[in-house]
Amino acid sequence: MIGFLHGEVADINDTELHLDVHGVGYRITVPTSVRAAVERGRSARIHTSLIISDDRPNLYGFMSAQERDIFEILIKVSGIGPKGAVKMLSIPREQLVAAIQNGDIAVLTTVPGVGKKTAERVCLELRDKLGASFGGSVVPGIAPALAADDEVGAAMQGLQALGFSPSEIRAYINSIPEKEIKGSTAQKIITMCLKKRK
């Protein structure tokens, strides 16, 4: 309903941001990543998700559309409500996605209120839903720095479409020197992997 709001940061505290948009003040619940990125009196664009709970509308805000989309996926997991999802997004996006894909319970349980069983449920339900478009890899075991690269993500998806198994994708991508991958197009990365497969 409200994709994003652009205005001046009127106030900010531990859990909320007040955004002045043409004289209308919006109260938005935000993770620590947003609080660290904005400054009172400066303009900001906040990507938002409107959630109705207890017959009351609540706005949740993030610095990117990807973070907002991850939030909307997280709240579908039993035991993770909007407040819990906001807390989880205080973990940097790439690190959070990698932890979910790799089943890294230790990272997820650093979030207040997230226990081992909840963390395991998040990994089980979301491992295959958070791919390259969310800053993660389409298969676990790819370095986060590479997984966050759009060209690498597109190449991995292309390799899957060509019939490569997740283990093959992981092995081939990891066997190519990082300096060769960085700056390469998805097509070039796919070509390098195809050569290694022969």
mmCIF file of C-alpha atoms in Angstrom:
data_model
loop_
_atom_site.group_PDB
_atom_site.id
_atom_site.type_symbol
_atom_site.label_atom_id
_atom_site.label_comp_id
_atom_site.label_asym_id
_atom_site.label_seq_id
_atom_site.Cartn_x
_atom_site.Cartn_y
_atom_site.Cartn_z
ATOM 1 C CA MET A 1 0.000 0.000 0.000
ATOM 2 C CA ILE A 2 2.815 2.424 0.912
ATOM 3 C CA GLY A 3 5.995 1.347 -0.882
ATOM 4 C CA PHE A 4 8.251 4.052 0.506
ATOM 5 C CA LEU A 5 8.210 7.471 2.146
ATOM 6 C CA HIS A 6 10.635 10.293 1.422
ATOM 7 C CA GLY A 7 10.945 13.130 3.898
ATOM 8 C CA GLU A 8 12.946 14.718 6.688
ATOM 9 C CA VAL A 9 13.892 12.756 9.779
ATOM 10 C CA ALA A 10 12.121 14.698 12.532
ATOM 11 C CA ASP A 11 13.087 12.401 15.395
ATOM 12 C CA ILE A 12 14.612 8.999 16.039
ATOM 13 C CA ASN A 13 14.910 6.781 19.101
ATOM 14 C CA ASP A 14 15.808 3.180 19.922
ATOM 15 C CA THR A 15 12.891 1.652 18.025
ATOM 16 C CA GLU A 16 11.193 4.340 15.959
ATOM 17 C CA LEU A 17 11.780 6.941 13.313
ATOM 18 C CA HIS A 18 9.509 9.975 12.858
ATOM 19 C CA LEU A 19 9.524 11.058 9.214
ATOM 20 C CA ASP A 20 8.100 14.443 8.196
ATOM 21 C CA VAL A 21 6.616 14.084 4.714
ATOM 22 C CA HIS A 22 5.215 17.460 3.574
ATOM 23 C CA GLY A 23 4.074 18.317 7.081
ATOM 24 C CA VAL A 24 2.650 14.867 7.902
ATOM 25 C CA GLY A 25 4.575 12.972 10.554
ATOM 26 C CA TYR A 26 4.853 9.202 10.042
ATOM 27 C CA ARG A 27 5.896 7.039 12.982
ATOM 28 C CA ILE A 28 7.870 4.079 11.643
ATOM 29 C CA THR A 29 9.335 1.107 13.537
ATOM 30 C CA VAL A 30 12.864 0.478 12.243
ATOM 31 C CA PRO A 31 15.833 -1.882 12.844
ATOM 32 C CA THR A 32 19.200 -0.662 14.101
ATOM 33 C CA SER A 33 20.543 -0.571 10.522
ATOM 34 C CA VAL A 34 18.153 2.283 9.694
ATOM 35 C CA ARG A 35 18.915 4.177 12.899
ATOM 36 C CA ALA A 36 22.612 4.013 12.048
ATOM 37 C CA ALA A 37 22.069 5.226 8.469
ATOM 38 C CA VAL A 38 19.858 8.286 9.017
ATOM 39 C CA GLU A 39 20.354 11.576 10.805
ATOM 40 C CA ARG A 40 17.875 13.938 12.457
ATOM 41 C CA GLY A 41 17.146 16.935 10.237
ATOM 42 C CA ARG A 42 18.312 15.171 7.050
ATOM 43 C CA SER A 43 16.144 13.750 4.286
ATOM 44 C CA ALA A 44 15.749 9.997 3.927
ATOM 45 C CA ARG A 45 13.887 7.501 1.778
ATOM 46 C CA ILE A 46 12.440 4.694 3.860
ATOM 47 C CA HIS A 47 10.982 1.580 2.235
ATOM 48 C CA THR A 48 7.911 0.615 4.224
ATOM 49 C CA SER A 49 5.589 -2.256 5.009
ATOM 50 C CA LEU A 50 2.151 -1.560 6.492
ATOM 51 C CA ILE A 51 0.974 -4.218 8.941
ATOM 52 C CA ILE A 52 -2.442 -4.187 10.620
ATOM 53 C CA SER A 53 -2.377 -5.720 14.086
ATOM 54 C CA ASP A 54 -4.956 -5.348 16.865
ATOM 55 C CA ASP A 55 -7.025 -3.255 14.400
ATOM 56 C CA ARG A 56 -4.217 -0.713 14.319
ATOM 57 C CA PRO A 57 -1.977 0.111 11.340
ATOM 58 C CA ASN A 58 1.762 -0.051 11.985
ATOM 59 C CA LEU A 59 4.501 1.065 9.600
ATOM 60 C CA TYR A 60 7.827 -0.771 9.514
ATOM 61 C CA GLY A 61 10.697 0.828 7.625
ATOM 62 C CA PHE A 62 13.961 -0.217 5.972
ATOM 63 C CA MET A 63 16.770 1.349 3.956
ATOM 64 C CA SER A 64 16.214 -0.888 0.915
ATOM 65 C CA ALA A 65 13.357 -2.653 -0.835
ATOM 66 C CA GLN A 66 15.287 -5.935 -0.393
ATOM 67 C CA GLU A 67 15.286 -5.567 3.396
ATOM 68 C CA ARG A 68 11.556 -4.818 3.330
ATOM 69 C CA ASP A 69 10.921 -7.902 1.195
ATOM 70 C CA ILE A 70 12.941 -10.084 3.588
ATOM 71 C CA PHE A 71 10.902 -8.642 6.481
ATOM 72 C CA GLU A 72 7.672 -9.607 4.713
ATOM 73 C CA ILE A 73 8.978 -13.152 4.202
ATOM 74 C CA LEU A 74 10.204 -13.468 7.807
ATOM 75 C CA ILE A 75 6.839 -12.544 9.350
ATOM 76 C CA LYS A 76 5.236 -15.528 7.600
ATOM 77 C CA VAL A 77 7.305 -17.898 9.740
ATOM 78 C CA SER A 78 5.446 -19.109 12.825
ATOM 79 C CA GLY A 79 6.917 -17.520 15.949
ATOM 80 C CA ILE A 80 8.390 -14.523 14.122
ATOM 81 C CA GLY A 81 6.090 -11.512 14.338
ATOM 82 C CA PRO A 82 6.787 -8.060 12.901
ATOM 83 C CA LYS A 83 8.805 -6.980 15.948
ATOM 84 C CA GLY A 84 10.884 -10.156 15.830
ATOM 85 C CA ALA A 85 11.505 -9.716 12.096
ATOM 86 C CA VAL A 86 12.682 -6.126 12.670
ATOM 87 C CA LYS A 87 15.116 -7.371 15.315
ATOM 88 C CA MET A 88 16.434 -10.030 12.914
ATOM 89 C CA LEU A 89 17.049 -7.364 10.272
ATOM 90 C CA SER A 90 19.402 -5.628 12.662
ATOM 91 C CA ILE A 91 21.833 -8.296 11.412
ATOM 92 C CA PRO A 92 23.381 -7.021 8.125
ATOM 93 C CA ARG A 93 21.306 -8.312 5.189
ATOM 94 C CA GLU A 94 24.051 -10.394 3.534
ATOM 95 C CA GLN A 95 25.001 -11.981 6.852
ATOM 96 C CA LEU A 96 21.368 -12.742 7.727
ATOM 97 C CA VAL A 97 20.628 -14.345 4.347
ATOM 98 C CA ALA A 98 23.850 -16.387 4.482
ATOM 99 C CA ALA A 99 23.027 -17.567 8.021
ATOM 100 C CA ILE A 100 19.565 -18.718 6.942
ATOM 101 C CA GLN A 101 20.871 -20.479 3.823
ATOM 102 C CA ASN A 102 23.695 -22.195 5.682
ATOM 103 C CA GLY A 103 21.630 -23.101 8.750
ATOM 104 C CA ASP A 104 23.876 -21.024 11.000
ATOM 105 C CA ILE A 105 21.773 -21.173 14.165
ATOM 106 C CA ALA A 106 24.480 -19.441 16.224
ATOM 107 C CA VAL A 107 24.104 -16.202 14.228
ATOM 108 C CA LEU A 108 20.308 -16.197 14.370
ATOM 109 C CA THR A 109 20.133 -16.864 18.103
ATOM 110 C CA THR A 110 22.124 -13.690 18.786
ATOM 111 C CA VAL A 111 18.840 -11.870 18.083
ATOM 112 C CA PRO A 112 16.975 -11.181 21.355
ATOM 113 C CA GLY A 113 13.899 -13.407 21.605
ATOM 114 C CA VAL A 114 15.033 -15.894 18.932
ATOM 115 C CA GLY A 115 15.719 -19.289 20.444
ATOM 116 C CA LYS A 116 17.210 -22.398 18.865
ATOM 117 C CA LYS A 117 13.868 -23.903 17.771
ATOM 118 C CA THR A 118 12.711 -20.662 16.173
ATOM 119 C CA ALA A 119 16.063 -20.234 14.406
ATOM 120 C CA GLU A 120 15.855 -23.808 13.077
ATOM 121 C CA ARG A 121 12.307 -23.147 11.811
ATOM 122 C CA VAL A 122 13.441 -19.970 10.030
ATOM 123 C CA CYS A 123 16.271 -21.857 8.285
ATOM 124 C CA LEU A 124 14.041 -24.779 7.323
ATOM 125 C CA GLU A 125 11.225 -22.644 5.904
ATOM 126 C CA LEU A 126 13.256 -19.896 4.235
ATOM 127 C CA ARG A 127 16.481 -21.535 3.048
ATOM 128 C CA ASP A 128 15.176 -21.953 -0.515
ATOM 129 C CA LYS A 129 13.224 -18.688 -0.600
ATOM 130 C CA LEU A 130 16.152 -16.314 -0.117
ATOM 131 C CA GLY A 131 18.255 -16.423 -3.281
ATOM 132 C CA ALA A 132 20.621 -14.069 -5.048
ATOM 133 C CA SER A 133 18.025 -11.307 -5.351
ATOM 134 C CA PHE A 134 18.084 -10.944 -1.554
ATOM 135 C CA GLY A 135 21.855 -10.630 -1.339
ATOM 136 C CA GLY A 136 22.449 -14.317 -0.812
ATOM 137 C CA SER A 137 23.438 -17.169 -3.086
ATOM 138 C CA VAL A 138 21.142 -19.654 -4.770
ATOM 139 C CA VAL A 139 23.182 -22.381 -3.096
ATOM 140 C CA PRO A 140 24.851 -22.368 0.330
ATOM 141 C CA GLY A 141 28.620 -22.280 0.603
ATOM 142 C CA ILE A 142 29.294 -19.300 -1.669
ATOM 143 C CA ALA A 143 31.299 -16.474 -0.097
ATOM 144 C CA PRO A 144 28.918 -13.646 0.976
ATOM 145 C CA ALA A 145 30.975 -11.067 -0.968
ATOM 146 C CA LEU A 146 30.432 -13.050 -4.172
ATOM 147 C CA ALA A 147 26.833 -13.945 -3.349
ATOM 148 C CA ALA A 148 25.989 -10.236 -3.037
ATOM 149 C CA ASP A 149 27.247 -9.601 -6.604
ATOM 150 C CA ASP A 150 24.264 -9.381 -8.995
ATOM 151 C CA GLU A 151 26.260 -10.875 -11.902
ATOM 152 C CA VAL A 152 27.342 -13.856 -9.798
ATOM 153 C CA GLY A 153 23.748 -14.361 -8.646
ATOM 154 C CA ALA A 154 22.481 -14.245 -12.233
ATOM 155 C CA ALA A 155 25.207 -16.701 -13.287
ATOM 156 C CA MET A 156 24.260 -19.150 -10.530
ATOM 157 C CA GLN A 157 20.613 -18.991 -11.535
ATOM 158 C CA GLY A 158 21.634 -19.544 -15.157
ATOM 159 C CA LEU A 159 23.713 -22.572 -14.170
ATOM 160 C CA GLN A 160 20.762 -24.024 -12.283
ATOM 161 C CA ALA A 161 18.631 -23.576 -15.412
ATOM 162 C CA LEU A 162 21.313 -25.448 -17.392
ATOM 163 C CA GLY A 163 20.988 -28.412 -15.042
ATOM 164 C CA PHE A 164 23.952 -27.863 -12.735
ATOM 165 C CA SER A 165 23.367 -29.261 -9.253
ATOM 166 C CA PRO A 166 23.849 -26.995 -6.213
ATOM 167 C CA SER A 167 27.044 -28.871 -5.305
ATOM 168 C CA GLU A 168 28.436 -28.395 -8.843
ATOM 169 C CA ILE A 169 27.612 -24.681 -8.807
ATOM 170 C CA ARG A 170 29.317 -24.291 -5.430
ATOM 171 C CA ALA A 171 32.404 -26.229 -6.571
ATOM 172 C CA TYR A 172 32.828 -24.405 -9.892
ATOM 173 C CA ILE A 173 32.194 -20.906 -8.545
ATOM 174 C CA ASN A 174 34.570 -21.489 -5.642
ATOM 175 C CA SER A 175 37.250 -22.886 -7.980
ATOM 176 C CA ILE A 176 37.435 -19.668 -10.018
ATOM 177 C CA PRO A 177 39.777 -17.038 -8.522
ATOM 178 C CA GLU A 178 37.742 -14.200 -7.007
ATOM 179 C CA LYS A 179 39.696 -11.591 -8.988
ATOM 180 C CA GLU A 180 38.524 -13.272 -12.225
ATOM 181 C CA ILE A 181 34.885 -13.309 -11.130
ATOM 182 C CA LYS A 182 34.722 -9.710 -9.914
ATOM 183 C CA GLY A 183 33.798 -7.424 -12.780
ATOM 184 C CA SER A 184 32.789 -10.328 -15.033
ATOM 185 C CA THR A 185 29.359 -10.570 -16.630
ATOM 186 C CA ALA A 186 27.011 -13.425 -15.760
ATOM 187 C CA GLN A 187 27.549 -14.881 -19.243
ATOM 188 C CA LYS A 188 31.340 -14.873 -18.813
ATOM 189 C CA ILE A 189 31.052 -16.590 -15.412
ATOM 190 C CA ILE A 190 28.763 -19.249 -16.912
ATOM 191 C CA THR A 191 31.256 -19.794 -19.742
ATOM 192 C CA MET A 192 34.118 -20.259 -17.246
ATOM 193 C CA CYS A 193 32.049 -22.847 -15.357
ATOM 194 C CA LEU A 194 31.109 -24.696 -18.554
ATOM 195 C CA LYS A 195 34.806 -24.964 -19.483
ATOM 196 C CA LYS A 196 35.571 -26.479 -16.072
ATOM 197 C CA ARG A 197 32.785 -29.013 -16.495
ATOM 198 C CA LYS A 198 34.273 -30.485 -19.681
#
